[in-house]
Short mmCIF file of C-alpha atoms in Angstrom, two decimals:
data_model
loop_
_atom_site.label_atom_id
_atom_site.label_comp_id
_atom_site.label_asym_id
_atom_site.label_seq_id
_atom_site.Cartn_x
_atom_site.Cartn_y
_atom_site.Cartn_z
CA MET A 1 36.27 238.06 166.46
CA LYS A 2 37.53 236.83 169.89
CA PHE A 3 35.23 235.84 172.70
CA PRO A 4 36.18 234.50 176.04
CA ASN A 5 36.63 230.74 175.88
CA LYS A 6 39.35 228.09 176.64
CA LEU A 7 41.80 229.76 174.39
CA TYR A 8 41.12 233.46 174.98
CA THR A 9 40.94 235.09 178.41
CA TYR A 10 38.51 237.98 178.97
CA ASN A 11 41.27 240.40 178.83
CA ASP A 12 42.26 239.02 175.33
CA SER A 13 38.72 239.07 174.03
CA VAL A 14 36.76 241.70 172.31
CA ILE A 15 34.29 241.99 174.97
CA SER A 16 36.88 243.55 177.33
CA LYS A 17 37.32 246.47 174.85
CA LEU A 18 33.68 247.55 174.52
CA PRO A 19 33.74 249.93 177.59
CA VAL A 20 37.05 251.73 176.26
CA ILE A 21 34.96 252.79 173.29
CA LEU A 22 31.84 253.45 175.26
CA LYS A 23 33.67 255.75 177.67
CA GLN A 24 35.29 257.69 174.59
CA ILE A 25 31.89 258.34 173.13
CA GLU A 26 30.51 259.43 176.33
CA ASN A 27 33.14 261.91 176.87
CA ASN A 28 32.94 263.19 173.21
CA LYS A 29 29.29 262.75 172.38
CA ASP A 30 29.94 262.98 168.60
CA LEU A 31 33.01 261.45 166.95
CA SER A 32 34.06 260.47 163.38
CA LEU A 33 35.31 256.98 163.16
CA SER A 34 38.93 258.02 162.57
CA ASP A 35 38.71 260.30 165.55
CA LEU A 36 37.39 257.46 167.68
CA TYR A 37 40.17 255.04 166.52
CA TYR A 38 43.00 257.65 167.02
CA SER A 39 41.76 258.07 170.66
CA VAL A 40 41.57 254.54 171.73
CA ASN A 41 44.05 252.81 169.45
CA SER A 42 46.71 252.14 172.16
CA LYS A 43 44.07 249.65 173.85
CA PHE A 44 43.67 247.67 170.54
CA GLN A 45 46.27 245.40 168.87
CA ASN A 46 45.12 246.38 165.42
CA ILE A 47 42.18 247.90 163.45
CA THR A 48 40.51 244.71 163.05
CA GLU A 49 40.05 244.39 166.78
CA PHE A 50 38.62 247.99 166.79
CA LEU A 51 36.08 247.22 164.20
CA ASP A 52 35.25 243.90 165.81
CA ALA A 53 34.45 246.04 169.02
CA LEU A 54 32.28 248.42 166.91
CA ASP A 55 30.29 245.68 165.41
CA CYS A 56 29.58 244.13 168.78
CA LEU A 57 28.22 247.57 170.13
CA TYR A 58 26.25 248.23 167.00
CA THR A 59 24.74 244.96 167.01
CA LEU A 60 23.90 245.34 170.66
CA GLY A 61 22.17 248.79 170.03
CA LYS A 62 24.80 250.62 172.23
CA ILE A 63 25.98 253.03 169.49
CA GLU A 64 24.48 254.34 166.20
CA TYR A 65 26.14 255.53 163.12
CA SER A 66 24.87 258.64 161.19
CA PHE A 67 25.52 258.25 157.51
CA ASP A 68 24.68 261.70 156.94
CA SER A 69 27.17 263.33 159.34
CA ARG A 70 29.47 260.22 159.26
CA ARG A 71 29.69 260.26 163.13
CA VAL A 72 29.39 257.66 165.80
CA ASN A 73 26.81 258.47 168.51
CA ASN A 74 26.04 256.87 171.91
CA VAL A 75 22.51 255.46 172.37
CA ILE A 76 20.91 255.90 175.96
#
């Protein structure tokens, strides 16, 4: 997971990608992980970077994952 430091700028870090995911979830309230990835994959270098961003958002309590419906939801 890349965080801003001497080696990585803010734009290269995972933190800069968090708003991209949040905006997409806000626009489409209820998305599967694959639909979410396909809608934002142009902003990420690879799927690992995408999963790192999801991990950060989940840990911060900004998104939740429903295991029953297998969907990502925005937390207000």
